[in-house]
XYZ file of N, CA, C and O in Angstrom:
356
model
N -8.252 -25.278 -6.451
C -8.228 -24.065 -6.127
C -8.836 -24.263 -4.787
O -8.946 -23.173 -4.134
N -8.373 -24.932 -3.992
C -8.345 -24.967 -2.535
C -7.795 -23.931 -1.850
O -8.219 -23.211 -1.041
N -6.711 -23.428 -2.169
C -5.842 -22.129 -0.986
C -6.486 -20.713 -1.556
O -6.651 -19.734 -0.700
N -7.368 -20.660 -2.668
C -8.204 -19.571 -2.703
C -9.420 -19.577 -2.195
O -10.265 -18.483 -2.414
N -9.803 -20.757 -1.583
C -11.056 -20.820 -0.983
C -12.569 -20.810 -1.855
O -13.635 -20.374 -1.501
N -12.402 -21.043 -3.479
C -13.118 -21.009 -4.106
C -13.907 -22.134 -4.217
O -13.228 -23.272 -4.863
N -14.941 -22.589 -3.853
C -15.540 -23.902 -4.084
C -16.915 -23.670 -4.829
O -16.778 -24.987 -5.903
N -17.299 -22.685 -5.205
C -18.473 -22.568 -6.062
C -18.724 -21.254 -6.400
O -18.728 -20.426 -5.449
N -19.102 -20.744 -7.749
C -19.496 -19.297 -7.909
C -20.824 -19.098 -7.867
O -21.553 -19.870 -8.343
N -21.469 -18.141 -7.289
C -22.915 -17.842 -7.170
C -23.399 -17.550 -8.281
O -24.526 -17.748 -8.971
N -22.619 -17.037 -9.436
C -22.966 -16.653 -10.749
C -22.499 -17.623 -12.131
O -23.553 -18.122 -12.648
N -21.354 -17.512 -12.147
C -20.682 -18.298 -13.348
C -19.774 -19.427 -12.649
O -19.748 -19.660 -11.475
N -19.183 -20.381 -13.549
C -18.067 -21.090 -13.339
C -16.611 -20.325 -12.915
O -16.468 -19.290 -13.000
N -16.041 -21.053 -12.012
C -14.620 -20.502 -11.389
C -13.888 -20.195 -12.715
O -14.343 -20.738 -13.885
N -12.811 -18.678 -12.607
C -13.002 -18.405 -11.369
C -14.065 -17.166 -11.048
O -14.275 -16.443 -11.716
N -14.104 -17.417 -9.384
C -15.303 -16.419 -9.224
C -14.463 -14.982 -9.342
O -13.398 -14.647 -8.870
N -15.530 -13.807 -9.125
C -15.108 -12.565 -8.944
C -14.855 -12.134 -7.391
O -15.396 -12.969 -6.867
N -13.657 -11.555 -7.060
C -13.095 -11.696 -6.087
C -13.671 -10.299 -5.193
O -14.388 -9.516 -5.483
N -12.887 -10.493 -3.723
C -13.377 -9.162 -2.602
C -12.314 -8.703 -2.255
O -11.338 -9.171 -2.144
N -12.491 -7.460 -2.031
C -11.011 -6.920 -1.211
C -11.634 -6.143 0.001
O -12.491 -5.134 -0.475
N -11.762 -6.164 1.188
C -12.298 -5.569 2.040
C -13.405 -5.588 1.941
O -14.269 -4.475 2.192
N -14.150 -6.856 1.698
C -15.815 -6.667 1.229
C -16.269 -5.974 0.020
O -17.694 -5.734 0.333
N -15.833 -5.511 -0.526
C -15.596 -4.601 -1.733
C -15.346 -5.703 -2.910
O -14.516 -6.238 -3.312
N -16.525 -6.089 -3.803
C -16.625 -6.791 -4.887
C -15.723 -6.289 -6.044
O -15.842 -5.040 -6.369
N -14.957 -6.775 -6.682
C -14.076 -6.369 -7.633
C -14.149 -7.561 -8.664
O -14.164 -8.599 -8.782
N -13.940 -6.852 -10.115
C -13.770 -7.436 -11.299
C -12.533 -8.450 -11.495
O -12.115 -8.702 -12.428
N -12.258 -9.225 -10.429
C -10.734 -10.000 -10.603
C -11.228 -11.203 -10.178
O -11.789 -11.125 -9.192
N -10.635 -12.336 -10.287
C -10.587 -13.697 -9.620
C -10.109 -13.623 -8.308
O -9.240 -13.067 -8.046
N -10.651 -14.357 -7.211
C -10.069 -14.127 -6.204
C -8.949 -14.524 -6.057
O -7.687 -14.125 -5.323
N -8.619 -15.595 -6.848
C -7.191 -16.090 -6.986
C -5.790 -15.003 -7.231
O -4.927 -15.168 -6.750
N -6.463 -14.400 -8.208
C -5.441 -13.222 -8.738
C -5.391 -12.270 -7.241
O -4.415 -11.853 -7.075
N -6.476 -12.090 -6.798
C -6.490 -11.131 -5.103
C -5.276 -11.611 -4.462
O -4.412 -11.062 -3.705
N -5.512 -13.087 -4.574
C -4.723 -13.907 -3.130
C -3.339 -13.530 -3.677
O -2.327 -13.465 -2.738
N -3.248 -13.854 -4.833
C -1.602 -14.022 -5.556
C -1.222 -12.463 -5.489
O 0.059 -12.502 -4.795
N -1.765 -11.842 -5.748
C -1.448 -9.949 -5.929
C -0.887 -9.795 -4.232
O 0.055 -9.149 -3.840
N -1.868 -10.046 -3.226
C -1.531 -9.954 -2.160
C -0.120 -10.892 -1.361
O 0.732 -10.018 -0.760
N -0.006 -12.026 -1.935
C 1.238 -13.012 -1.640
C 2.288 -12.179 -1.991
O 3.446 -11.891 -1.438
N 2.463 -11.489 -3.447
C 3.949 -10.808 -4.181
C 4.020 -9.667 -3.362
O 5.020 -9.441 -3.039
N 2.507 -8.724 -3.161
C 2.931 -7.549 -2.214
C 3.678 -7.647 -0.888
O 4.616 -7.078 -0.456
N 3.170 -8.819 -0.207
C 4.087 -8.925 1.447
C 5.361 -9.442 1.161
O 6.220 -8.939 1.538
N 5.528 -10.489 0.052
C 7.114 -10.469 -0.352
C 7.716 -9.231 -0.631
O 8.925 -9.417 -0.417
N 7.489 -8.471 -1.253
C 8.138 -7.343 -2.048
C 8.202 -6.442 -1.057
O 9.374 -5.738 -0.599
N 7.479 -6.145 0.062
C 7.721 -5.430 1.442
C 8.342 -6.078 2.135
O 9.070 -5.331 2.764
N 8.620 -7.345 2.445
C 9.476 -7.719 3.378
C 10.725 -7.479 2.478
O 11.995 -7.173 3.195
N 11.092 -7.801 1.374
C 12.419 -7.755 0.497
C 12.565 -6.234 0.522
O 14.245 -5.766 0.910
N 12.138 -5.378 0.493
C 12.433 -3.787 0.670
C 12.690 -3.818 1.882
O 13.761 -2.647 2.239
N 11.978 -4.126 3.470
C 12.417 -3.905 4.525
C 13.766 -4.425 4.825
O 14.787 -3.832 5.728
N 14.288 -5.595 4.355
C 15.382 -6.200 4.774
C 16.732 -5.435 3.833
O 17.828 -5.140 4.663
N 16.251 -5.223 2.765
C 17.402 -4.182 1.972
C 17.699 -3.053 2.278
O 18.409 -2.795 2.619
N 16.534 -2.162 2.930
C 17.078 -0.949 3.301
C 17.683 -0.958 5.032
O 18.188 -0.158 5.419
N 17.415 -2.146 5.581
C 18.104 -2.351 6.983
C 19.336 -2.784 7.015
O 20.038 -2.810 7.915
N 19.828 -3.488 5.885
C 21.121 -4.691 5.762
C 21.870 -3.483 4.880
O 23.037 -3.784 5.014
N 21.576 -3.271 3.677
C 22.479 -2.725 2.677
C 22.554 -1.182 2.863
O 21.611 -0.453 2.406
N 23.667 -0.705 3.114
C 23.569 0.499 3.398
C 23.560 1.866 1.803
O 23.043 2.898 1.749
N 24.266 1.176 0.660
C 24.154 1.837 -0.240
C 22.763 1.692 -0.561
O 22.362 2.518 -1.567
N 21.897 0.395 -0.719
C 20.404 0.501 -1.452
C 19.577 1.670 -0.398
O 18.713 2.343 -1.187
N 19.890 1.579 1.031
C 18.898 2.587 1.737
C 19.387 3.942 1.094
O 18.509 4.886 1.100
N 20.667 4.379 0.816
C 21.274 5.624 0.579
C 20.402 6.279 -0.853
O 19.879 7.209 -1.053
N 20.370 4.872 -2.001
C 19.805 5.316 -3.198
C 18.532 5.186 -3.391
O 17.754 6.187 -4.148
N 18.068 4.406 -2.279
C 16.136 4.358 -2.672
C 15.127 4.920 -1.211
O 14.503 5.720 -1.317
N 15.710 4.458 0.030
C 14.685 4.720 1.032
C 15.309 6.220 1.583
O 14.177 6.782 1.813
N 16.463 6.887 1.713
C 16.433 7.841 1.995
C 15.954 8.917 1.330
O 15.457 10.075 1.851
N 15.775 9.127 0.088
C 15.305 9.554 -0.730
C 13.346 9.964 -0.863
O 12.922 11.003 -0.402
N 13.063 8.369 -0.494
C 11.635 8.627 0.128
C 11.381 8.995 1.545
O 10.626 10.071 1.279
N 12.342 8.798 2.287
C 12.195 9.314 3.702
C 11.948 11.037 3.403
O 11.553 11.811 4.135
N 13.108 11.613 2.675
C 13.033 13.111 2.289
C 11.556 13.868 1.701
O 11.173 14.496 2.166
N 11.230 12.791 0.805
C 10.034 13.157 0.397
C 8.741 12.935 1.512
O 7.881 14.228 1.264
N 9.020 12.271 2.171
C 7.896 12.396 3.131
C 8.032 13.684 3.923
O 6.839 14.030 4.661
N 9.112 13.682 4.484
C 9.786 14.950 5.594
C 8.688 16.215 4.776
O 8.136 17.033 5.240
N 9.146 16.310 3.447
C 8.596 17.515 2.424
C 7.078 17.500 2.623
O 6.700 18.345 2.977
N 6.598 16.388 2.763
C 5.176 16.717 2.297
C 4.522 16.731 3.781
O 3.327 17.176 4.057
N 4.926 16.207 4.773
C 4.468 16.359 6.178
C 4.956 17.737 6.637
O 4.104 18.541 7.143
N 6.000 18.470 6.013
C 5.825 19.573 6.625
C 4.939 20.628 5.694
O 4.371 21.555 6.422
N 4.860 20.642 4.487
C 3.780 21.056 3.860
C 2.291 20.893 4.475
O 1.878 22.078 4.493
N 2.105 19.504 4.786
C 1.013 19.530 5.448
C 0.434 20.171 6.551
O -0.596 20.631 7.097
N 1.807 20.266 7.965
C 1.549 20.805 9.008
C 1.632 22.401 8.866
O 0.731 23.036 9.339
N 2.375 23.034 7.772
C 2.156 24.537 7.313
C 0.355 24.590 6.847
O 0.127 25.906 7.198
N 0.078 24.037 6.169
C -1.436 24.064 5.640
C -2.229 24.035 6.877
O -3.436 24.983 6.878
N -1.965 22.971 8.078
C -3.043 22.896 8.973
C -2.756 24.215 9.771
O -4.143 24.738 10.375
N -1.697 24.643 10.236
C -1.723 25.571 10.598
C -2.310 27.122 10.072
O -2.902 27.530 11.115
N -1.930 27.265 9.236
C -2.919 28.379 8.427
C -4.062 27.953 8.293
O -4.986 29.071 8.525
N -4.794 26.918 8.195
C -6.553 26.994 8.268
C -6.621 27.208 9.415
O -7.825 27.597 9.869
N -5.919 26.450 10.733
C -6.542 26.907 12.225
C -6.289 28.218 12.404
O -6.918 28.920 12.759
N -5.324 29.016 11.717
C -5.285 30.483 11.972
C -6.248 31.105 11.292
O -6.912 32.256 11.768
N -7.128 30.815 9.858
C -7.896 31.333 9.519
C -9.116 31.032 10.197
O -10.091 32.470 10.003
N -9.479 29.963 10.575
C -10.347 29.608 11.511
C -10.715 30.588 12.761
O -11.675 30.931 12.877
N -9.631 30.813 13.425
C -9.421 31.692 14.515
C -9.635 33.344 14.037
O -10.324 33.651 14.816
N -9.137 33.327 13.042
C -9.527 34.852 12.300
C -10.904 35.312 12.254
O -11.219 36.384 12.622
N -11.630 34.161 11.909
C -12.850 34.908 11.598
C -14.053 34.224 13.078
O -14.198 33.819 13.234
């Protein structure tokens, strides 16, 4: 388990409980590292697929962008209304 930096556990036998941004999680550190590795690979695959394959981009990426645009417009309208209400009082 050298790749996971586990040499000894303060409480029990390995696998030790992991950390995520200095927060202790009840998952072994090896699982945290493996999950991060898979997440990075998935993100790279998504990025390459959306930039190379126009059909993939049309079916999966464009709807995500549309949802983000709607959410951003709703947030902007909310913040504008809040700012207007604050000025009115």
